[in-house]
Short mmCIF file of C-alpha atoms in Angstrom, two decimals:
data_model
loop_
_atom_site.label_atom_id
_atom_site.label_comp_id
_atom_site.label_asym_id
_atom_site.label_seq_id
_atom_site.Cartn_x
_atom_site.Cartn_y
_atom_site.Cartn_z
CA UNK A 1 5.66 3.05 61.31
CA UNK A 2 3.76 5.92 59.70
CA UNK A 3 0.75 7.11 61.69
CA UNK A 4 -2.70 8.07 60.49
CA UNK A 5 -3.01 11.81 59.87
CA UNK A 6 -6.33 13.45 60.74
CA UNK A 7 -7.56 16.84 59.56
CA UNK A 8 -10.65 19.05 59.65
CA UNK A 9 -11.03 19.93 63.32
CA UNK A 10 -11.49 23.41 64.70
CA UNK A 11 -13.62 25.71 66.82
CA UNK A 12 -17.34 25.66 66.06
CA UNK A 13 -20.50 27.09 67.63
CA UNK A 14 -23.15 24.75 69.09
CA UNK A 15 -25.35 23.52 66.26
CA UNK A 16 -22.56 23.85 63.73
CA UNK A 17 -20.98 21.27 61.43
CA UNK A 18 -17.51 19.99 60.58
CA UNK A 19 -16.10 17.30 58.28
CA UNK A 20 -13.07 15.29 59.38
CA UNK A 21 -10.83 13.36 57.00
CA UNK A 22 -7.96 10.86 56.97
CA UNK A 23 -6.28 8.99 54.12
CA UNK A 24 -4.96 5.49 54.98
CA UNK A 25 -2.60 3.56 52.75
CA UNK A 26 -4.36 1.87 49.81
CA UNK A 27 -3.81 -1.58 51.37
CA UNK A 28 -5.37 -0.61 54.71
CA UNK A 29 -8.19 1.29 53.02
CA UNK A 30 -9.09 -1.73 50.87
CA UNK A 31 -8.82 -4.59 53.37
CA UNK A 32 -9.60 -3.18 56.85
CA UNK A 33 -12.73 -1.78 58.48
CA UNK A 34 -12.13 1.88 59.31
CA UNK A 35 -13.36 3.91 62.25
CA UNK A 36 -13.31 7.26 64.02
CA UNK A 37 -12.54 7.47 67.73
CA UNK A 38 -12.54 10.37 70.17
CA UNK A 39 -10.91 11.21 73.48
CA UNK A 40 -12.67 13.85 75.54
CA UNK A 41 -11.66 15.55 78.79
CA UNK A 42 -11.56 12.98 81.59
CA UNK A 43 -12.78 10.12 79.35
CA UNK A 44 -11.32 7.01 77.73
CA UNK A 45 -10.88 6.84 73.97
CA UNK A 46 -14.13 5.53 72.48
CA UNK A 47 -15.20 4.30 69.06
CA UNK A 48 -17.92 6.56 67.67
CA UNK A 49 -18.31 5.46 64.04
CA UNK A 50 -17.24 2.43 61.97
CA UNK A 51 -17.44 1.54 58.29
CA UNK A 52 -16.74 -1.96 56.96
CA UNK A 53 -15.06 -2.88 53.70
CA UNK A 54 -18.49 -3.45 52.12
CA UNK A 55 -19.80 -0.05 53.28
CA UNK A 56 -21.93 -1.02 56.29
CA UNK A 57 -21.82 1.52 59.14
CA UNK A 58 -22.24 1.49 62.93
CA UNK A 59 -22.44 4.40 65.38
CA UNK A 60 -22.18 5.00 69.09
CA UNK A 61 -25.47 6.06 70.64
CA UNK A 62 -24.11 9.50 71.52
CA UNK A 63 -23.57 10.42 67.86
CA UNK A 64 -26.15 8.31 66.01
CA UNK A 65 -28.31 10.45 63.75
CA UNK A 66 -25.87 13.38 63.82
CA UNK A 67 -22.59 11.93 62.47
CA UNK A 68 -22.03 10.09 59.18
CA UNK A 69 -18.96 8.03 58.29
CA UNK A 70 -18.18 7.35 54.64
CA UNK A 71 -15.48 6.30 52.19
CA UNK A 72 -14.70 8.76 49.38
CA UNK A 73 -11.90 8.06 46.89
CA UNK A 74 -8.99 7.14 49.18
CA UNK A 75 -10.27 9.01 52.25
CA UNK A 76 -12.36 8.12 55.29
CA UNK A 77 -14.69 11.01 56.15
CA UNK A 78 -16.72 11.90 59.24
CA UNK A 79 -19.49 14.43 58.66
CA UNK A 80 -20.55 15.90 62.01
CA UNK A 81 -23.81 17.88 62.25
CA UNK A 82 -25.56 19.64 65.14
CA UNK A 83 -22.38 19.65 67.21
CA UNK A 84 -22.79 20.17 70.96
CA UNK A 85 -20.33 21.05 73.75
CA UNK A 86 -20.22 17.38 74.84
CA UNK A 87 -18.71 16.56 71.42
CA UNK A 88 -15.56 18.52 72.34
CA UNK A 89 -12.69 16.03 72.02
CA UNK A 90 -9.61 15.02 70.08
CA UNK A 91 -10.77 12.87 67.15
CA UNK A 92 -8.70 9.97 65.76
CA UNK A 93 -8.84 7.80 62.65
CA UNK A 94 -7.80 4.13 62.82
CA UNK A 95 -8.82 0.63 61.82
CA UNK A 96 -11.37 -1.35 63.84
CA UNK A 97 -9.98 -2.95 65.94
CA UNK A 98 -7.28 -0.24 66.05
CA UNK A 99 -3.66 -0.77 65.07
CA UNK A 100 -1.98 0.42 68.26
CA UNK A 101 1.25 1.53 66.57
CA UNK A 102 -0.60 3.76 64.10
CA UNK A 103 -2.47 6.19 66.36
CA UNK A 104 -1.93 9.65 64.91
CA UNK A 105 -2.00 13.05 66.61
CA UNK A 106 -5.75 13.42 66.20
CA UNK A 107 -7.60 16.58 65.23
CA UNK A 108 -9.15 18.74 67.95
CA UNK A 109 -12.83 19.65 67.79
CA UNK A 110 -13.96 22.35 70.20
CA UNK A 111 -17.67 23.19 70.43
CA UNK A 112 -18.23 26.36 72.42
CA UNK A 113 -20.18 29.60 72.35
#
């Protein structure tokens, strides 16, 4: 019943960078594809980055070339560069497809001048 716990969000200027992190259980980390999702104002939750168990990655068009998902030790990271106001959202870590009972609180990213 434990939820994913996301960290690393905050307030950043346009053009700035942030790194988000979550640490799944060892079983989930080893055997499930992992992903980052976001929920912006007036939008549905969308998948923005995915990493498979063999390290292959996929990105939504809106973030491709700016965001990088990776696995490091026991953590799933999302490096976000050149952030823009449209990136403002609550960011969530989960498997892909998501485990509906494990949605965490998310971490809020606000991009504003």
